[in-house]
């Protein structure tokens, strides 16, 4: 009987001790919760040193399942980093590693501190070497789009211009409607309709095909109006003289009228193609991976503005080259008029 009573007493004492430990841990956790709350209030008021002092009161305890120690030290590290005190920031992260050597958050933080302590020019060079390969791949796709549109849109624009000035009213009306539609609606809307809208009608295009179609139609409409203006700027007597020597309408257009428009057409057409380089960025909205899309993906992945700066420099390089080339073509096209 005494043995049985003794066992009951021991179990009761053990149970009571466990309850005391549980209550103590709960109270301890509540104290830490209050510390974190006070630290957050101090940060909200902009008093970062006070927040750091409060967080330092959190001490390491074995079996700390709440992670209060790690949480406090990493918050201290981030605050010290914001205050540009890299030594104290590293020290807080190392406190975590001293207890948990494999803590990935602390390891990544120390790597960020080390990166921040490098000279700015070295960081920029490293970022350039990291981002450039992917950006250059996107740049190749951008140039591919530009070259395709440069080959397609002048042909489409010439046909539209000839149809626009045609004496056959139905053809002229159709060409007028085409120009009115594609000049009067945003290019982005046109790309969306081709890539996202047409599939509802059973017509599906791959991103590259949709980009070529959207840009080609849009720029053909703009070039059509530019070419029409260039043709109609030639004196009507030129056509009459060509017909007087036995040329047909189309022969006169091909041999007399259109060659005289080259000098006048080069500046506006050059401007359109330079604008085209920048407009290719819009195809990134239809899952086309070109220069802008590549830069956007890397910026979202690394939150590093260097990717956007490099993309801007590549666009500037392309527009500079195209400007120089079209200036040379313009001079070449007007060589006989300058004599």
GROMACS .gro file of C-alpha atoms in nm:
model
  339
    1UNK     CA    1   0.000   0.000   0.000
    2UNK     CA    2   0.284   0.237   0.092
    3UNK     CA    3   0.466   0.144  -0.230
    4UNK     CA    4   0.157   0.221  -0.435
    5UNK     CA    5   0.108   0.556  -0.256
    6UNK     CA    6   0.474   0.649  -0.315
    7UNK     CA    7   0.443   0.587  -0.691
    8UNK     CA    8   0.132   0.803  -0.707
    9UNK     CA    9   0.309   1.086  -0.524
   10UNK     CA   10   0.612   1.067  -0.753
   11UNK     CA   11   0.395   1.078  -1.064
   12UNK     CA   12   0.201   1.370  -0.923
   13UNK     CA   13   0.524   1.560  -0.852
   14UNK     CA   14   0.655   1.483  -1.203
   15UNK     CA   15   0.331   1.598  -1.362
   16UNK     CA   16   0.331   1.915  -1.153
   17UNK     CA   17   0.691   1.989  -1.256
   18UNK     CA   18   0.603   1.948  -1.624
   19UNK     CA   19   0.313   2.185  -1.584
   20UNK     CA   20   0.539   2.442  -1.419
   21UNK     CA   21   0.791   2.414  -1.703
   22UNK     CA   22   0.512   2.449  -1.960
   23UNK     CA   23   0.372   2.755  -1.788
   24UNK     CA   24   0.720   2.905  -1.761
   25UNK     CA   25   0.787   2.850  -2.130
   26UNK     CA   26   0.453   3.005  -2.221
   27UNK     CA   27   0.523   3.308  -2.003
   28UNK     CA   28   0.876   3.329  -2.149
   29UNK     CA   29   0.734   3.317  -2.503
   30UNK     CA   30   0.485   3.588  -2.415
   31UNK     CA   31   0.770   3.806  -2.288
   32UNK     CA   32   0.952   3.757  -2.619
   33UNK     CA   33   0.635   3.832  -2.810
   34UNK     CA   34   0.610   4.157  -2.620
   35UNK     CA   35   0.975   4.234  -2.699
   36UNK     CA   36   0.912   4.180  -3.069
   37UNK     CA   37   0.602   4.397  -3.052
   38UNK     CA   38   0.793   4.679  -2.883
   39UNK     CA   39   1.076   4.644  -3.134
   40UNK     CA   40   0.830   4.668  -3.424
   41UNK     CA   41   0.678   4.981  -3.269
   42UNK     CA   42   1.025   5.135  -3.239
   43UNK     CA   43   1.099   5.054  -3.605
   44UNK     CA   44   0.767   5.206  -3.710
   45UNK     CA   45   0.871   5.527  -3.533
   46UNK     CA   46   1.210   5.520  -3.704
   47UNK     CA   47   1.404   5.453  -3.384
   48UNK     CA   48   1.623   5.168  -3.512
   49UNK     CA   49   1.882   5.175  -3.228
   50UNK     CA   50   1.601   5.129  -2.972
   51UNK     CA   51   1.463   4.837  -3.175
   52UNK     CA   52   1.809   4.676  -3.184
   53UNK     CA   53   1.848   4.717  -2.808
   54UNK     CA   54   1.512   4.547  -2.747
   55UNK     CA   55   1.589   4.258  -2.981
   56UNK     CA   56   1.925   4.196  -2.811
   57UNK     CA   57   1.735   4.102  -2.496
   58UNK     CA   58   1.623   3.781  -2.665
   59UNK     CA   59   1.867   3.512  -2.548
   60UNK     CA   60   1.937   3.168  -2.683
   61UNK     CA   61   1.764   2.881  -2.501
   62UNK     CA   62   1.804   2.514  -2.579
   63UNK     CA   63   1.497   2.367  -2.736
   64UNK     CA   64   1.380   2.706  -2.860
   65UNK     CA   65   1.111   2.579  -3.096
   66UNK     CA   66   0.967   2.925  -3.160
   67UNK     CA   67   1.291   3.038  -3.328
   68UNK     CA   68   1.286   3.362  -3.128
   69UNK     CA   69   1.667   3.381  -3.107
   70UNK     CA   70   1.723   3.333  -3.479
   71UNK     CA   71   1.442   3.571  -3.561
   72UNK     CA   72   1.578   3.842  -3.331
   73UNK     CA   73   1.938   3.814  -3.450
   74UNK     CA   74   1.846   3.819  -3.819
   75UNK     CA   75   1.625   4.122  -3.760
   76UNK     CA   76   1.917   4.292  -3.585
   77UNK     CA   77   2.140   4.202  -3.880
   78UNK     CA   78   1.895   4.359  -4.126
   79UNK     CA   79   1.862   4.674  -3.916
   80UNK     CA   80   2.238   4.712  -3.886
   81UNK     CA   81   2.262   4.660  -4.261
   82UNK     CA   82   2.011   4.941  -4.312
   83UNK     CA   83   2.227   5.159  -4.085
   84UNK     CA   84   2.531   5.070  -4.301
   85UNK     CA   85   2.708   4.910  -4.003
   86UNK     CA   86   2.832   4.602  -4.187
   87UNK     CA   87   3.051   4.481  -3.898
   88UNK     CA   88   2.761   4.467  -3.652
   89UNK     CA   89   2.534   4.318  -3.917
   90UNK     CA   90   2.783   4.039  -3.981
   91UNK     CA   91   2.827   3.984  -3.607
   92UNK     CA   92   2.451   3.931  -3.558
   93UNK     CA   93   2.437   3.678  -3.841
   94UNK     CA   94   2.744   3.497  -3.705
   95UNK     CA   95   2.567   3.459  -3.368
   96UNK     CA   96   2.305   3.254  -3.549
   97UNK     CA   97   2.569   3.045  -3.730
   98UNK     CA   98   2.747   2.978  -3.400
   99UNK     CA   99   2.436   2.794  -3.284
  100UNK     CA  100   2.295   2.675  -3.618
  101UNK     CA  101   2.591   2.642  -3.861
  102UNK     CA  102   2.367   2.543  -4.154
  103UNK     CA  103   2.117   2.826  -4.127
  104UNK     CA  104   2.062   2.930  -4.489
  105UNK     CA  105   1.920   3.274  -4.406
  106UNK     CA  106   2.231   3.372  -4.211
  107UNK     CA  107   2.464   3.229  -4.476
  108UNK     CA  108   2.287   3.419  -4.754
  109UNK     CA  109   2.291   3.735  -4.547
  110UNK     CA  110   2.666   3.716  -4.494
  111UNK     CA  111   2.710   3.669  -4.869
  112UNK     CA  112   2.501   3.983  -4.927
  113UNK     CA  113   2.713   4.178  -4.677
  114UNK     CA  114   3.030   4.064  -4.850
  115UNK     CA  115   2.884   4.169  -5.185
  116UNK     CA  116   2.784   4.509  -5.046
  117UNK     CA  117   3.136   4.572  -4.917
  118UNK     CA  118   3.287   4.533  -5.263
  119UNK     CA  119   3.369   4.847  -5.463
  120UNK     CA  120   3.073   4.963  -5.671
  121UNK     CA  121   3.255   4.926  -6.001
  122UNK     CA  122   3.340   4.561  -5.925
  123UNK     CA  123   2.978   4.487  -5.836
  124UNK     CA  124   2.863   4.653  -6.161
  125UNK     CA  125   3.113   4.451  -6.367
  126UNK     CA  126   3.002   4.127  -6.202
  127UNK     CA  127   2.636   4.214  -6.264
  128UNK     CA  128   2.713   4.291  -6.628
  129UNK     CA  129   2.889   3.958  -6.676
  130UNK     CA  130   2.595   3.781  -6.512
  131UNK     CA  131   2.316   3.956  -6.704
  132UNK     CA  132   2.469   4.019  -7.047
  133UNK     CA  133   2.451   3.662  -7.188
  134UNK     CA  134   2.075   3.642  -7.136
  135UNK     CA  135   2.021   4.000  -7.252
  136UNK     CA  136   2.218   3.937  -7.570
  137UNK     CA  137   1.998   3.637  -7.648
  138UNK     CA  138   1.695   3.864  -7.614
  139UNK     CA  139   1.870   4.130  -7.826
  140UNK     CA  140   1.918   3.878  -8.108
  141UNK     CA  141   1.543   3.812  -8.108
  142UNK     CA  142   1.475   4.188  -8.108
  143UNK     CA  143   1.700   4.240  -8.412
  144UNK     CA  144   1.537   3.941  -8.584
  145UNK     CA  145   1.196   4.102  -8.540
  146UNK     CA  146   1.322   4.440  -8.662
  147UNK     CA  147   1.485   4.293  -8.975
  148UNK     CA  148   1.172   4.092  -9.061
  149UNK     CA  149   0.948   4.399  -9.027
  150UNK     CA  150   1.191   4.613  -9.230
  151UNK     CA  151   1.165   4.359  -9.511
  152UNK     CA  152   0.788   4.314  -9.489
  153UNK     CA  153   0.638   4.654  -9.408
  154UNK     CA  154   0.780   4.859  -9.702
  155UNK     CA  155   0.631   4.609  -9.947
  156UNK     CA  156   0.297   4.615  -9.767
  157UNK     CA  157   0.315   4.993  -9.735
  158UNK     CA  158   0.383   5.037 -10.108
  159UNK     CA  159   0.088   4.816 -10.203
  160UNK     CA  160  -0.139   5.004  -9.963
  161UNK     CA  161  -0.018   5.340 -10.096
  162UNK     CA  162  -0.080   5.239 -10.457
  163UNK     CA  163  -0.423   5.108 -10.362
  164UNK     CA  164  -0.498   5.427 -10.172
  165UNK     CA  165  -0.430   5.649 -10.478
  166UNK     CA  166  -0.597   5.407 -10.716
  167UNK     CA  167  -0.887   5.538 -10.924
  168UNK     CA  168  -1.070   5.209 -10.860
  169UNK     CA  169  -1.291   5.316 -10.568
  170UNK     CA  170  -1.341   4.979 -10.392
  171UNK     CA  171  -0.962   4.920 -10.369
  172UNK     CA  172  -0.906   5.277 -10.250
  173UNK     CA  173  -1.179   5.239  -9.986
  174UNK     CA  174  -1.035   4.909  -9.857
  175UNK     CA  175  -0.687   5.061  -9.826
  176UNK     CA  176  -0.830   5.368  -9.653
  177UNK     CA  177  -1.011   5.144  -9.403
  178UNK     CA  178  -0.693   4.943  -9.339
  179UNK     CA  179  -0.493   5.257  -9.264
  180UNK     CA  180  -0.776   5.399  -9.051
  181UNK     CA  181  -0.802   5.081  -8.844
  182UNK     CA  182  -0.434   5.017  -8.774
  183UNK     CA  183  -0.335   5.381  -8.724
  184UNK     CA  184  -0.634   5.447  -8.502
  185UNK     CA  185  -0.588   5.164  -8.251
  186UNK     CA  186  -0.294   5.100  -8.015
  187UNK     CA  187  -0.029   4.855  -8.129
  188UNK     CA  188  -0.051   4.677  -7.793
  189UNK     CA  189  -0.424   4.621  -7.845
  190UNK     CA  190  -0.358   4.479  -8.191
  191UNK     CA  191  -0.099   4.236  -8.052
  192UNK     CA  192  -0.339   4.130  -7.777
  193UNK     CA  193  -0.619   4.072  -8.027
  194UNK     CA  194  -0.398   3.862  -8.257
  195UNK     CA  195  -0.243   3.650  -7.981
  196UNK     CA  196  -0.519   3.630  -7.720
  197UNK     CA  197  -0.836   3.719  -7.912
  198UNK     CA  198  -0.811   3.518  -8.234
  199UNK     CA  199  -0.778   3.180  -8.051
  200UNK     CA  200  -1.141   3.225  -7.941
  201UNK     CA  201  -1.226   3.221  -8.312
  202UNK     CA  202  -1.019   2.908  -8.368
  203UNK     CA  203  -0.713   3.091  -8.507
  204UNK     CA  204  -0.396   3.037  -8.305
  205UNK     CA  205  -0.049   3.178  -8.364
  206UNK     CA  206   0.283   3.119  -8.194
  207UNK     CA  207   0.431   3.426  -8.019
  208UNK     CA  208   0.686   3.495  -8.294
  209UNK     CA  209   0.424   3.467  -8.571
  210UNK     CA  210   0.181   3.687  -8.379
  211UNK     CA  211   0.456   3.946  -8.324
  212UNK     CA  212   0.550   3.953  -8.694
  213UNK     CA  213   0.185   3.977  -8.797
  214UNK     CA  214   0.097   4.253  -8.551
  215UNK     CA  215   0.405   4.466  -8.613
  216UNK     CA  216   0.395   4.402  -8.989
  217UNK     CA  217   0.032   4.513  -9.028
  218UNK     CA  218   0.076   4.816  -8.805
  219UNK     CA  219   0.390   4.943  -8.975
  220UNK     CA  220   0.255   4.867  -9.321
  221UNK     CA  221  -0.035   5.101  -9.245
  222UNK     CA  222   0.196   5.381  -9.130
  223UNK     CA  223   0.438   5.335  -9.421
  224UNK     CA  224   0.146   5.319  -9.665
  225UNK     CA  225   0.040   5.670  -9.569
  226UNK     CA  226   0.401   5.797  -9.578
  227UNK     CA  227   0.460   5.649  -9.924
  228UNK     CA  228   0.127   5.782 -10.051
  229UNK     CA  229   0.228   6.131  -9.941
  230UNK     CA  230   0.566   6.090 -10.110
  231UNK     CA  231   0.413   5.978 -10.440
  232UNK     CA  232   0.156   6.256 -10.445
  233UNK     CA  233   0.426   6.513 -10.372
  234UNK     CA  234   0.579   6.447 -10.715
  235UNK     CA  235   0.453   6.690 -10.977
  236UNK     CA  236   0.173   6.552 -11.192
  237UNK     CA  237   0.361   6.659 -11.501
  238UNK     CA  238   0.611   6.379 -11.441
  239UNK     CA  239   0.339   6.120 -11.498
  240UNK     CA  240   0.212   6.300 -11.807
  241UNK     CA  241   0.565   6.317 -11.952
  242UNK     CA  242   0.616   5.946 -11.891
  243UNK     CA  243   0.290   5.860 -12.064
  244UNK     CA  244   0.380   6.092 -12.352
  245UNK     CA  245   0.684   5.878 -12.432
  246UNK     CA  246   0.475   5.562 -12.436
  247UNK     CA  247   0.502   5.434 -12.078
  248UNK     CA  248   0.209   5.267 -11.910
  249UNK     CA  249   0.087   5.378 -11.565
  250UNK     CA  250   0.280   5.104 -11.384
  251UNK     CA  251   0.595   5.162 -11.590
  252UNK     CA  252   0.581   5.531 -11.508
  253UNK     CA  253   0.536   5.453 -11.140
  254UNK     CA  254   0.825   5.206 -11.133
  255UNK     CA  255   1.072   5.402 -11.346
  256UNK     CA  256   0.985   5.769 -11.294
  257UNK     CA  257   0.762   5.851 -10.997
  258UNK     CA  258   0.869   5.612 -10.718
  259UNK     CA  259   1.248   5.661 -10.769
  260UNK     CA  260   1.198   6.036 -10.720
  261UNK     CA  261   1.034   5.976 -10.379
  262UNK     CA  262   1.336   5.803 -10.226
  263UNK     CA  263   1.499   6.121 -10.098
  264UNK     CA  264   1.172   6.246  -9.951
  265UNK     CA  265   1.075   5.915  -9.795
  266UNK     CA  266   1.401   5.829  -9.619
  267UNK     CA  267   1.366   6.062  -9.315
  268UNK     CA  268   1.011   5.959  -9.213
  269UNK     CA  269   1.069   5.591  -9.292
  270UNK     CA  270   1.395   5.601  -9.096
  271UNK     CA  271   1.210   5.749  -8.798
  272UNK     CA  272   0.948   5.474  -8.820
  273UNK     CA  273   1.210   5.199  -8.818
  274UNK     CA  274   1.393   5.357  -8.524
  275UNK     CA  275   1.059   5.366  -8.340
  276UNK     CA  276   1.014   5.001  -8.438
  277UNK     CA  277   1.322   4.902  -8.236
  278UNK     CA  278   1.154   5.040  -7.925
  279UNK     CA  279   0.809   4.910  -8.014
  280UNK     CA  280   0.940   4.553  -8.022
  281UNK     CA  281   0.938   4.577  -7.642
  282UNK     CA  282   0.558   4.549  -7.659
  283UNK     CA  283   0.577   4.190  -7.782
  284UNK     CA  284   0.703   4.092  -7.436
  285UNK     CA  285   0.335   4.106  -7.333
  286UNK     CA  286   0.250   3.810  -7.558
  287UNK     CA  287   0.511   3.573  -7.410
  288UNK     CA  288   0.775   3.670  -7.666
  289UNK     CA  289   1.119   3.650  -7.506
  290UNK     CA  290   1.311   3.943  -7.655
  291UNK     CA  291   1.532   4.209  -7.498
  292UNK     CA  292   1.267   4.376  -7.281
  293UNK     CA  293   1.125   4.046  -7.160
  294UNK     CA  294   1.473   3.918  -7.072
  295UNK     CA  295   1.551   4.235  -6.876
  296UNK     CA  296   1.217   4.218  -6.694
  297UNK     CA  297   1.267   3.854  -6.598
  298UNK     CA  298   1.613   3.919  -6.454
  299UNK     CA  299   1.499   4.229  -6.268
  300UNK     CA  300   1.211   4.036  -6.109
  301UNK     CA  301   1.447   3.751  -6.019
  302UNK     CA  302   1.732   3.959  -5.871
  303UNK     CA  303   1.571   4.301  -5.804
  304UNK     CA  304   1.885   4.448  -5.960
  305UNK     CA  305   1.847   4.764  -6.165
  306UNK     CA  306   2.165   4.684  -6.358
  307UNK     CA  307   1.961   4.453  -6.584
  308UNK     CA  308   1.737   4.745  -6.686
  309UNK     CA  309   2.034   4.978  -6.735
  310UNK     CA  310   2.204   4.726  -6.965
  311UNK     CA  311   1.882   4.680  -7.163
  312UNK     CA  312   1.855   5.058  -7.206
  313UNK     CA  313   2.216   5.076  -7.328
  314UNK     CA  314   2.153   4.798  -7.583
  315UNK     CA  315   1.843   4.979  -7.713
  316UNK     CA  316   2.046   5.301  -7.740
  317UNK     CA  317   2.317   5.115  -7.930
  318UNK     CA  318   2.064   4.975  -8.177
  319UNK     CA  319   1.892   5.310  -8.235
  320UNK     CA  320   2.229   5.484  -8.279
  321UNK     CA  321   2.340   5.232  -8.541
  322UNK     CA  322   2.010   5.256  -8.728
  323UNK     CA  323   2.020   5.637  -8.717
  324UNK     CA  324   2.370   5.638  -8.868
  325UNK     CA  325   2.274   5.385  -9.136
  326UNK     CA  326   1.961   5.573  -9.244
  327UNK     CA  327   2.151   5.902  -9.256
  328UNK     CA  328   2.397   5.741  -9.499
  329UNK     CA  329   2.111   5.598  -9.706
  330UNK     CA  330   1.942   5.938  -9.712
  331UNK     CA  331   2.259   6.103  -9.840
  332UNK     CA  332   2.306   5.829 -10.098
  333UNK     CA  333   1.946   5.854 -10.218
  334UNK     CA  334   1.978   6.229 -10.274
  335UNK     CA  335   2.322   6.225 -10.437
  336UNK     CA  336   2.187   6.323 -10.779
  337UNK     CA  337   1.970   6.602 -10.641
  338UNK     CA  338   2.271   6.752 -10.460
  339UNK     CA  339   2.480   6.784 -10.778
   0.00000   0.00000   0.00000
